[in-house]
Amino acid sequence: MKKIYLWIMMFGLILAAPAKAELQIDVSGGVSNPLPIAFPEMIAANSEAEDYGEQIREVIIADLERSGLFRLIPENSYIQQLKSINEAPAFNDWKAINANALVQTAITETNQTTLKVEMRLWDVFAENQMKGQSFSTTKTNWRRIAHVIADTIYERLTGEKGYFDTRIVYVSETGPATRRVKRLAIMDQDGENHKFLTSGSSMVLTPRFSPNLQKITYLSYAGTVPKVYILDIETGRQTLVGNFPGMTFAPVFSPDSNKLLMSYANNGKTNIYEMDLRTHKTKQITKPTSIDTSPSYSPDGSQIVFNSDRGGNQQLYVMNADGSNIHRISYGSGRYATPVWSPRGDYIAFTKMANGEFYIGVMYPDGTGERLLASGYLVEAPVWAPNGRVLMYFRQDKGTSRKNAPVRLYTIDLTGYNERMVVTPADASDPAWSPLLP
């Protein structure tokens, strides 16, 4: 994955009226009425810049609308026609169409290969400029510029970090149920720039990003025994993790990318091991008395959540990173699996199985406050967006038979609103969400 650099310059903030209550979306309880925003066409110096501007604008709008927090006001209702990035908005014109926010943009070609995009975000009713920035990058990188601008708008209007300039790695599934081909694929969070990372000659499962973005860890059936591997995204090099005689699976990086947690199955027991990727030394974290798997670090690396059958059935447990102070946190009905700690540290997401149904849910790290966000015939493997506001998982609905029912990726807001399918070329499972790109 080639590194791409963005050059960003701040505009001075302009106060166009006396200070009033600042426009901000409260996302703590979900949003049933999206914020109406106006986003006129980008002001462009020539036709080529105009073409790029329209594409960038369309991606920004799609990102914002897909979040469920914003609604674009139709262009045919706009009264003022902005001619320059420096032209002040006629706020009464935008108030008349009930626009709460106005996005004002311009695009120019600085040379044959480079674009400059300027953006100003206005609070219409307070008549204040909320944000002003200038972005420069190569023409081939126009889509990333769009995601970065969408993140900027999202953050300024919600107070939360955006998640649009990110990537998803997942398991692409094709073929009949008896000869299923599962290979790693990667794409932008909106489904664009899709490509395959493995050939499909060996089945792969449970990919997870390294926090430094350049590597993915996953389970591969490349040999006689399933093993954990690390794939360098840029070079395509695949490396075996350790030389365990039994099966290793469910890998996950530590927050600093220097260690790897994984499950190791041997003699009918499954335990959690930690490997230092710098020294390749391994340490057993849990003891051989049960099946312990699906570990996930807390954001500061001090604790680990995992699922275990040590209490008789599959439940969630939290322990210190050295394996001490193990305590159960799930006490609802049914079984719990695939726990994942939120990047913000405030929630743990999980899969729950109860009464013949699957659920995606969240709870606080102490086990209180359990909430179920999605349910279905099969919903499984939640992962967090880097801002801790959105979850992705895979869903399979009940068809004429489970063998031919499609498997799809979905996202949902932390509050349980705005469930949306993520379009992929084929069936998709086991998603992993990258941090924001550098």
GROMACS .gro file of C-alpha atoms in nm:
model
  438
    1MET     CA    1   0.000   0.000   0.000
    2LYS     CA    2   0.172   0.315  -0.117
    3LYS     CA    3   0.194   0.601   0.131
    4ILE     CA    4   0.025   0.920   0.019
    5TYR     CA    5   0.089   1.262   0.166
    6LEU     CA    6  -0.163   1.542   0.203
    7TRP     CA    7  -0.070   1.905   0.250
    8ILE     CA    8  -0.320   2.092   0.467
    9MET     CA    9  -0.333   2.464   0.540
   10MET     CA   10  -0.568   2.639   0.781
   11PHE     CA   11  -0.770   2.947   0.688
   12GLY     CA   12  -0.822   3.208   0.957
   13LEU     CA   13  -1.163   3.180   1.119
   14ILE     CA   14  -1.401   3.459   1.024
   15LEU     CA   15  -1.671   3.576   1.261
   16ALA     CA   16  -1.954   3.715   1.051
   17ALA     CA   17  -2.189   3.792   1.338
   18PRO     CA   18  -2.196   3.815   1.718
   19ALA     CA   19  -2.133   3.482   1.890
   20LYS     CA   20  -2.433   3.254   1.927
   21ALA     CA   21  -2.482   2.895   2.034
   22GLU     CA   22  -2.246   2.683   1.825
   23LEU     CA   23  -2.391   2.431   1.580
   24GLN     CA   24  -2.308   2.075   1.686
   25ILE     CA   25  -2.480   1.741   1.645
   26ASP     CA   26  -2.540   1.547   1.967
   27VAL     CA   27  -2.452   1.190   1.872
   28SER     CA   28  -2.481   1.043   2.222
   29GLY     CA   29  -2.832   0.909   2.174
   30GLY     CA   30  -2.862   0.856   1.799
   31VAL     CA   31  -2.997   1.096   1.542
   32SER     CA   32  -3.345   1.044   1.399
   33ASN     CA   33  -3.348   1.373   1.204
   34PRO     CA   34  -3.024   1.421   1.008
   35LEU     CA   35  -2.873   1.771   1.001
   36PRO     CA   36  -2.972   1.955   0.679
   37ILE     CA   37  -2.664   2.088   0.500
   38ALA     CA   38  -2.617   2.281   0.176
   39PHE     CA   39  -2.323   2.190  -0.044
   40PRO     CA   40  -2.310   2.386  -0.372
   41GLU     CA   41  -2.096   2.269  -0.664
   42MET     CA   42  -1.724   2.331  -0.628
   43ILE     CA   43  -1.605   2.657  -0.780
   44ALA     CA   44  -1.357   2.560  -1.053
   45ALA     CA   45  -1.124   2.758  -1.280
   46ASN     CA   46  -1.158   2.525  -1.582
   47SER     CA   47  -1.339   2.217  -1.708
   48GLU     CA   48  -1.082   1.961  -1.593
   49ALA     CA   49  -1.076   2.102  -1.242
   50GLU     CA   50  -1.456   2.109  -1.253
   51ASP     CA   51  -1.466   1.735  -1.335
   52TYR     CA   52  -1.240   1.651  -1.041
   53GLY     CA   53  -1.441   1.885  -0.820
   54GLU     CA   54  -1.768   1.712  -0.898
   55GLN     CA   55  -1.621   1.368  -0.824
   56ILE     CA   56  -1.471   1.488  -0.495
   57ARG     CA   57  -1.795   1.654  -0.395
   58GLU     CA   58  -1.997   1.339  -0.469
   59VAL     CA   59  -1.771   1.128  -0.247
   60ILE     CA   60  -1.788   1.380   0.040
   61ILE     CA   61  -2.168   1.387   0.018
   62ALA     CA   62  -2.187   1.006   0.006
   63ASP     CA   63  -1.964   0.975   0.315
   64LEU     CA   64  -2.168   1.226   0.515
   65GLU     CA   65  -2.506   1.084   0.415
   66ARG     CA   66  -2.394   0.726   0.482
   67SER     CA   67  -2.316   0.824   0.842
   68GLY     CA   68  -2.687   0.888   0.891
   69LEU     CA   69  -2.616   1.222   1.059
   70PHE     CA   70  -2.649   1.453   0.758
   71ARG     CA   71  -2.906   1.527   0.485
   72LEU     CA   72  -2.812   1.717   0.170
   73ILE     CA   73  -3.056   1.990   0.067
   74PRO     CA   74  -3.135   1.962  -0.308
   75GLU     CA   75  -2.938   2.205  -0.522
   76ASN     CA   76  -3.241   2.328  -0.715
   77SER     CA   77  -3.360   2.502  -0.398
   78TYR     CA   78  -3.044   2.712  -0.355
   79ILE     CA   79  -3.100   3.088  -0.385
   80GLN     CA   80  -2.747   3.228  -0.371
   81GLN     CA   81  -2.504   3.113  -0.641
   82LEU     CA   82  -2.154   3.139  -0.492
   83LYS     CA   83  -1.891   3.250  -0.744
   84SER     CA   84  -1.576   3.257  -0.530
   85ILE     CA   85  -1.436   3.086  -0.222
   86ASN     CA   86  -1.390   3.437  -0.079
   87GLU     CA   87  -1.751   3.542  -0.139
   88ALA     CA   88  -1.938   3.575   0.189
   89PRO     CA   89  -2.257   3.370   0.217
   90ALA     CA   90  -2.588   3.555   0.207
   91PHE     CA   91  -2.703   3.385   0.524
   92ASN     CA   92  -3.070   3.481   0.485
   93ASP     CA   93  -3.075   3.293   0.153
   94TRP     CA   94  -2.949   2.976   0.322
   95LYS     CA   95  -3.176   3.019   0.624
   96ALA     CA   96  -3.470   3.042   0.385
   97ILE     CA   97  -3.408   2.684   0.269
   98ASN     CA   98  -3.351   2.563   0.630
   99ALA     CA   99  -2.981   2.485   0.585
  100ASN     CA  100  -2.812   2.452   0.922
  101ALA     CA  101  -2.463   2.425   0.772
  102LEU     CA  102  -2.311   2.540   0.443
  103VAL     CA  103  -2.007   2.380   0.278
  104GLN     CA  104  -1.830   2.622   0.043
  105THR     CA  105  -1.552   2.479  -0.178
  106ALA     CA  106  -1.321   2.565  -0.465
  107ILE     CA  107  -1.074   2.361  -0.673
  108THR     CA  108  -0.777   2.460  -0.885
  109GLU     CA  109  -0.494   2.283  -1.068
  110THR     CA  110  -0.162   2.398  -0.930
  111ASN     CA  111   0.023   2.209  -1.207
  112GLN     CA  112  -0.034   1.914  -1.443
  113THR     CA  113  -0.038   1.659  -1.160
  114THR     CA  114  -0.155   1.846  -0.849
  115LEU     CA  115  -0.489   1.975  -0.720
  116LYS     CA  116  -0.568   2.229  -0.453
  117VAL     CA  117  -0.905   2.211  -0.280
  118GLU     CA  118  -1.025   2.486  -0.046
  119MET     CA  119  -1.312   2.431   0.198
  120ARG     CA  120  -1.507   2.657   0.431
  121LEU     CA  121  -1.774   2.530   0.666
  122TRP     CA  122  -2.035   2.781   0.785
  123ASP     CA  123  -2.284   2.777   1.070
  124VAL     CA  124  -2.576   2.937   0.886
  125PHE     CA  125  -2.789   3.051   1.181
  126ALA     CA  126  -2.497   3.175   1.392
  127GLU     CA  127  -2.347   3.327   1.074
  128ASN     CA  128  -2.001   3.202   1.169
  129GLN     CA  129  -1.726   3.025   0.979
  130MET     CA  130  -1.665   2.704   1.171
  131LYS     CA  131  -1.372   2.569   0.972
  132GLY     CA  132  -1.148   2.670   0.685
  133GLN     CA  133  -0.880   2.454   0.527
  134SER     CA  134  -0.682   2.410   0.208
  135PHE     CA  135  -0.578   2.064   0.082
  136SER     CA  136  -0.322   1.980  -0.186
  137THR     CA  137  -0.245   1.642  -0.338
  138THR     CA  138  -0.188   1.461  -0.666
  139LYS     CA  139  -0.475   1.413  -0.911
  140THR     CA  140  -0.456   1.037  -0.870
  141ASN     CA  141  -0.529   1.088  -0.501
  142TRP     CA  142  -0.853   1.284  -0.543
  143ARG     CA  143  -1.063   1.021  -0.367
  144ARG     CA  144  -0.853   1.040  -0.049
  145ILE     CA  145  -0.887   1.419  -0.047
  146ALA     CA  146  -1.265   1.369  -0.050
  147HIS     CA  147  -1.255   1.134   0.250
  148VAL     CA  148  -1.025   1.369   0.444
  149ILE     CA  149  -1.259   1.664   0.383
  150ALA     CA  150  -1.559   1.453   0.488
  151ASP     CA  151  -1.372   1.363   0.809
  152THR     CA  152  -1.300   1.733   0.870
  153ILE     CA  153  -1.667   1.828   0.833
  154TYR     CA  154  -1.784   1.531   1.043
  155GLU     CA  155  -1.542   1.614   1.326
  156ARG     CA  156  -1.627   1.984   1.334
  157LEU     CA  157  -2.004   1.921   1.343
  158THR     CA  158  -2.009   1.625   1.583
  159GLY     CA  159  -1.705   1.676   1.804
  160GLU     CA  160  -1.601   1.318   1.719
  161LYS     CA  161  -1.317   1.205   1.496
  162GLY     CA  162  -1.420   1.097   1.148
  163TYR     CA  163  -1.372   0.749   1.002
  164PHE     CA  164  -1.402   0.799   0.625
  165ASP     CA  165  -1.031   0.803   0.535
  166THR     CA  166  -0.988   0.437   0.631
  167ARG     CA  167  -0.972   0.093   0.475
  168ILE     CA  168  -1.144  -0.240   0.533
  169VAL     CA  169  -0.981  -0.579   0.500
  170TYR     CA  170  -1.217  -0.876   0.493
  171VAL     CA  171  -1.260  -1.236   0.377
  172SER     CA  172  -1.409  -1.259   0.027
  173GLU     CA  173  -1.609  -1.579  -0.020
  174THR     CA  174  -1.697  -1.747  -0.350
  175GLY     CA  175  -1.794  -2.094  -0.472
  176PRO     CA  176  -2.033  -2.363  -0.343
  177ALA     CA  177  -2.060  -2.437   0.027
  178THR     CA  178  -1.865  -2.763  -0.007
  179ARG     CA  179  -1.575  -2.595  -0.192
  180ARG     CA  180  -1.576  -2.243  -0.051
  181VAL     CA  181  -1.289  -2.019  -0.162
  182LYS     CA  182  -1.194  -1.762   0.104
  183ARG     CA  183  -0.928  -1.501   0.032
  184LEU     CA  184  -0.824  -1.168   0.179
  185ALA     CA  185  -0.948  -0.850   0.013
  186ILE     CA  186  -0.895  -0.483   0.092
  187MET     CA  187  -1.095  -0.174  -0.002
  188ASP     CA  188  -1.170   0.181   0.107
  189GLN     CA  189  -1.441   0.203   0.374
  190ASP     CA  190  -1.694   0.298   0.102
  191GLY     CA  191  -1.613  -0.013  -0.106
  192GLU     CA  192  -1.397   0.158  -0.367
  193ASN     CA  193  -1.037   0.071  -0.468
  194HIS     CA  194  -1.108  -0.296  -0.412
  195LYS     CA  195  -0.832  -0.553  -0.458
  196PHE     CA  196  -0.742  -0.904  -0.344
  197LEU     CA  197  -0.444  -0.970  -0.117
  198THR     CA  198  -0.430  -1.351  -0.138
  199SER     CA  199  -0.490  -1.587  -0.428
  200GLY     CA  200  -0.753  -1.811  -0.270
  201SER     CA  201  -0.536  -2.124  -0.294
  202SER     CA  202  -0.551  -2.144   0.088
  203MET     CA  203  -0.848  -2.056   0.307
  204VAL     CA  204  -0.802  -1.750   0.533
  205LEU     CA  205  -0.999  -1.623   0.833
  206THR     CA  206  -1.009  -1.344   1.097
  207PRO     CA  207  -0.782  -1.072   0.953
  208ARG     CA  208  -0.679  -0.787   1.184
  209PHE     CA  209  -0.492  -0.464   1.109
  210SER     CA  210  -0.173  -0.358   1.278
  211PRO     CA  211  -0.219  -0.010   1.429
  212ASN     CA  212   0.070   0.110   1.208
  213LEU     CA  213  -0.141   0.012   0.902
  214GLN     CA  214   0.129  -0.165   0.704
  215LYS     CA  215   0.056  -0.522   0.816
  216ILE     CA  216  -0.234  -0.761   0.864
  217THR     CA  217  -0.241  -1.072   1.080
  218TYR     CA  218  -0.477  -1.359   1.001
  219LEU     CA  219  -0.534  -1.734   1.013
  220SER     CA  220  -0.431  -1.933   0.705
  221TYR     CA  221  -0.479  -2.297   0.609
  222ALA     CA  222  -0.170  -2.281   0.384
  223GLY     CA  223  -0.008  -2.587   0.550
  224THR     CA  224  -0.127  -2.912   0.702
  225VAL     CA  225  -0.216  -2.732   1.027
  226PRO     CA  226  -0.388  -2.389   1.039
  227LYS     CA  227  -0.142  -2.119   1.148
  228VAL     CA  228  -0.126  -1.746   1.214
  229TYR     CA  229   0.051  -1.534   0.953
  230ILE     CA  230   0.142  -1.168   0.907
  231LEU     CA  231   0.107  -1.007   0.565
  232ASP     CA  232   0.296  -0.690   0.470
  233ILE     CA  233   0.039  -0.494   0.267
  234GLU     CA  234   0.298  -0.300   0.066
  235THR     CA  235   0.531  -0.585  -0.028
  236GLY     CA  236   0.286  -0.877  -0.024
  237ARG     CA  237   0.528  -1.080   0.188
  238GLN     CA  238   0.365  -1.342   0.411
  239THR     CA  239   0.540  -1.452   0.732
  240LEU     CA  240   0.453  -1.741   0.963
  241VAL     CA  241   0.413  -1.641   1.328
  242GLY     CA  242   0.596  -1.889   1.550
  243ASN     CA  243   0.647  -2.261   1.509
  244PHE     CA  244   0.373  -2.411   1.725
  245PRO     CA  245   0.309  -2.786   1.674
  246GLY     CA  246  -0.069  -2.738   1.701
  247MET     CA  247  -0.322  -2.495   1.558
  248THR     CA  248  -0.288  -2.120   1.619
  249PHE     CA  249  -0.573  -1.881   1.541
  250ALA     CA  250  -0.764  -1.561   1.638
  251PRO     CA  251  -0.462  -1.326   1.619
  252VAL     CA  252  -0.467  -0.958   1.717
  253PHE     CA  253  -0.196  -0.690   1.742
  254SER     CA  254  -0.117  -0.498   2.058
  255PRO     CA  255  -0.188  -0.122   2.048
  256ASP     CA  256   0.182  -0.050   1.985
  257SER     CA  257   0.206  -0.322   1.712
  258ASN     CA  258   0.501  -0.485   1.894
  259LYS     CA  259   0.313  -0.788   2.024
  260LEU     CA  260   0.059  -1.037   1.898
  261LEU     CA  261  -0.207  -1.224   2.094
  262MET     CA  262  -0.331  -1.554   1.953
  263SER     CA  263  -0.505  -1.871   2.059
  264TYR     CA  264  -0.314  -2.201   2.061
  265ALA     CA  265  -0.503  -2.532   2.053
  266ASN     CA  266  -0.322  -2.840   2.180
  267ASN     CA  267  -0.437  -3.164   2.347
  268GLY     CA  268  -0.801  -3.056   2.358
  269LYS     CA  269  -0.734  -2.726   2.533
  270THR     CA  270  -0.704  -2.379   2.389
  271ASN     CA  271  -0.507  -2.104   2.558
  272ILE     CA  272  -0.404  -1.749   2.482
  273TYR     CA  273  -0.040  -1.675   2.406
  274GLU     CA  274   0.144  -1.349   2.355
  275MET     CA  275   0.437  -1.317   2.114
  276ASP     CA  276   0.684  -1.030   2.115
  277LEU     CA  277   0.733  -0.962   1.742
  278ARG     CA  278   1.074  -0.802   1.803
  279THR     CA  279   1.229  -1.093   1.994
  280HIS     CA  280   0.988  -1.373   1.883
  281LYS     CA  281   0.962  -1.485   2.245
  282THR     CA  282   0.624  -1.629   2.344
  283LYS     CA  283   0.445  -1.621   2.677
  284GLN     CA  284   0.142  -1.825   2.782
  285ILE     CA  285  -0.121  -1.592   2.928
  286THR     CA  286  -0.401  -1.832   3.030
  287LYS     CA  287  -0.370  -2.177   3.190
  288PRO     CA  288  -0.465  -2.510   3.023
  289THR     CA  289  -0.799  -2.573   3.193
  290SER     CA  290  -1.052  -2.460   2.930
  291ILE     CA  291  -1.102  -2.315   2.583
  292ASP     CA  292  -0.986  -1.950   2.589
  293THR     CA  293  -0.992  -1.759   2.262
  294SER     CA  294  -1.079  -1.436   2.072
  295PRO     CA  295  -0.854  -1.206   2.276
  296SER     CA  296  -0.861  -0.827   2.234
  297TYR     CA  297  -0.642  -0.567   2.405
  298SER     CA  298  -0.776  -0.258   2.578
  299PRO     CA  299  -0.657   0.061   2.399
  300ASP     CA  300  -0.378   0.116   2.653
  301GLY     CA  301  -0.268  -0.248   2.637
  302SER     CA  302  -0.311  -0.304   3.011
  303GLN     CA  303  -0.606  -0.548   2.989
  304ILE     CA  304  -0.738  -0.823   2.762
  305VAL     CA  305  -1.096  -0.931   2.700
  306PHE     CA  306  -1.158  -1.285   2.571
  307ASN     CA  307  -1.422  -1.555   2.563
  308SER     CA  308  -1.394  -1.881   2.753
  309ASP     CA  309  -1.597  -2.187   2.850
  310ARG     CA  310  -1.426  -2.211   3.191
  311GLY     CA  311  -1.758  -2.143   3.362
  312GLY     CA  312  -1.945  -2.416   3.173
  313ASN     CA  313  -2.047  -2.226   2.862
  314GLN     CA  314  -1.908  -1.952   2.639
  315GLN     CA  315  -1.883  -1.620   2.826
  316LEU     CA  316  -1.672  -1.303   2.826
  317TYR     CA  317  -1.385  -1.245   3.067
  318VAL     CA  318  -1.140  -0.960   3.132
  319MET     CA  319  -0.789  -1.003   3.272
  320ASN     CA  320  -0.475  -0.800   3.315
  321ALA     CA  321  -0.230  -0.824   3.025
  322ASP     CA  322  -0.011  -1.064   3.229
  323GLY     CA  323  -0.303  -1.304   3.284
  324SER     CA  324  -0.381  -1.202   3.641
  325ASN     CA  325  -0.716  -1.093   3.787
  326ILE     CA  326  -0.939  -1.291   3.550
  327HIS     CA  327  -1.306  -1.207   3.605
  328ARG     CA  328  -1.625  -1.274   3.416
  329ILE     CA  329  -1.817  -0.976   3.277
  330SER     CA  330  -2.109  -1.131   3.078
  331TYR     CA  331  -2.412  -1.247   3.276
  332GLY     CA  332  -2.701  -1.223   3.032
  333SER     CA  333  -2.882  -1.524   2.889
  334GLY     CA  334  -2.714  -1.717   2.609
  335ARG     CA  335  -2.352  -1.746   2.495
  336TYR     CA  336  -2.106  -1.467   2.416
  337ALA     CA  337  -1.816  -1.459   2.169
  338THR     CA  338  -1.576  -1.245   1.959
  339PRO     CA  339  -1.531  -0.956   2.206
  340VAL     CA  340  -1.357  -0.643   2.074
  341TRP     CA  341  -1.253  -0.347   2.287
  342SER     CA  342  -1.354  -0.006   2.155
  343PRO     CA  343  -1.065   0.221   2.044
  344ARG     CA  344  -1.192   0.473   2.300
  345GLY     CA  345  -1.195   0.214   2.577
  346ASP     CA  346  -1.555   0.283   2.678
  347TYR     CA  347  -1.727  -0.028   2.537
  348ILE     CA  348  -1.668  -0.390   2.445
  349ALA     CA  349  -1.856  -0.519   2.140
  350PHE     CA  350  -1.949  -0.886   2.111
  351THR     CA  351  -2.151  -1.155   1.934
  352LYS     CA  352  -2.429  -1.311   2.136
  353MET     CA  353  -2.622  -1.635   2.071
  354ALA     CA  354  -2.955  -1.683   2.250
  355ASN     CA  355  -3.291  -1.846   2.171
  356GLY     CA  356  -3.183  -1.953   1.822
  357GLU     CA  357  -3.085  -1.597   1.722
  358PHE     CA  358  -2.755  -1.412   1.681
  359TYR     CA  359  -2.698  -1.058   1.809
  360ILE     CA  360  -2.436  -0.784   1.788
  361GLY     CA  361  -2.414  -0.597   2.118
  362VAL     CA  362  -2.202  -0.372   2.337
  363MET     CA  363  -2.140  -0.350   2.710
  364TYR     CA  364  -1.921  -0.148   2.942
  365PRO     CA  365  -1.584  -0.308   3.032
  366ASP     CA  366  -1.721  -0.406   3.374
  367GLY     CA  367  -2.009  -0.596   3.210
  368THR     CA  368  -2.285  -0.349   3.288
  369GLY     CA  369  -2.501  -0.162   3.038
  370GLU     CA  370  -2.547  -0.443   2.786
  371ARG     CA  371  -2.728  -0.325   2.470
  372LEU     CA  372  -2.812  -0.530   2.160
  373LEU     CA  373  -2.774  -0.334   1.836
  374ALA     CA  374  -2.847  -0.586   1.561
  375SER     CA  375  -2.998  -0.933   1.534
  376GLY     CA  376  -3.059  -1.198   1.272
  377TYR     CA  377  -3.027  -1.554   1.156
  378LEU     CA  378  -2.649  -1.500   1.162
  379VAL     CA  379  -2.479  -1.175   1.262
  380GLU     CA  380  -2.122  -1.208   1.380
  381ALA     CA  381  -1.768  -1.069   1.425
  382PRO     CA  382  -1.811  -0.700   1.514
  383VAL     CA  383  -1.518  -0.459   1.464
  384TRP     CA  384  -1.492  -0.091   1.548
  385ALA     CA  385  -1.438   0.213   1.330
  386PRO     CA  386  -1.132   0.403   1.458
  387ASN     CA  387  -1.349   0.668   1.625
  388GLY     CA  388  -1.540   0.409   1.831
  389ARG     CA  389  -1.877   0.535   1.701
  390VAL     CA  390  -1.957   0.276   1.432
  391LEU     CA  391  -1.941  -0.103   1.417
  392MET     CA  392  -1.902  -0.333   1.117
  393TYR     CA  393  -1.996  -0.702   1.112
  394PHE     CA  394  -2.118  -0.966   0.869
  395ARG     CA  395  -2.473  -1.087   0.825
  396GLN     CA  396  -2.632  -1.391   0.661
  397ASP     CA  397  -3.009  -1.393   0.640
  398LYS     CA  398  -3.215  -1.708   0.635
  399GLY     CA  399  -3.275  -1.806   0.272
  400THR     CA  400  -3.423  -2.120   0.122
  401SER     CA  401  -3.117  -2.287   0.270
  402ARG     CA  402  -2.818  -2.150   0.455
  403LYS     CA  403  -2.597  -2.282   0.177
  404ASN     CA  404  -2.718  -2.029  -0.079
  405ALA     CA  405  -2.799  -1.729   0.142
  406PRO     CA  406  -2.565  -1.435   0.070
  407VAL     CA  407  -2.313  -1.319   0.332
  408ARG     CA  408  -2.275  -0.940   0.348
  409LEU     CA  409  -2.094  -0.672   0.549
  410TYR     CA  410  -2.298  -0.417   0.744
  411THR     CA  411  -2.230  -0.110   0.954
  412ILE     CA  412  -2.437   0.028   1.240
  413ASP     CA  413  -2.405   0.326   1.472
  414LEU     CA  414  -2.311   0.266   1.835
  415THR     CA  415  -2.662   0.377   1.932
  416GLY     CA  416  -2.824   0.106   1.717
  417TYR     CA  417  -2.935   0.345   1.439
  418ASN     CA  418  -2.846   0.352   1.071
  419GLU     CA  419  -2.772  -0.010   0.977
  420ARG     CA  420  -2.633  -0.013   0.621
  421MET     CA  421  -2.494  -0.275   0.387
  422VAL     CA  422  -2.141  -0.231   0.250
  423VAL     CA  423  -2.131  -0.336  -0.116
  424THR     CA  424  -1.866  -0.597  -0.206
  425PRO     CA  425  -1.811  -0.789  -0.532
  426ALA     CA  426  -1.892  -1.125  -0.369
  427ASP     CA  427  -1.989  -1.267  -0.031
  428ALA     CA  428  -1.796  -1.108   0.255
  429SER     CA  429  -1.718  -1.199   0.617
  430ASP     CA  430  -1.467  -1.134   0.899
  431PRO     CA  431  -1.415  -0.759   0.846
  432ALA     CA  432  -1.135  -0.555   1.005
  433TRP     CA  433  -1.130  -0.173   1.011
  434SER     CA  434  -0.805   0.022   0.978
  435PRO     CA  435  -0.712   0.328   1.182
  436LEU     CA  436  -0.724   0.662   1.002
  437LEU     CA  437  -0.465   0.667   0.724
  438PRO     CA  438  -0.152   0.877   0.785
   0.00000   0.00000   0.00000
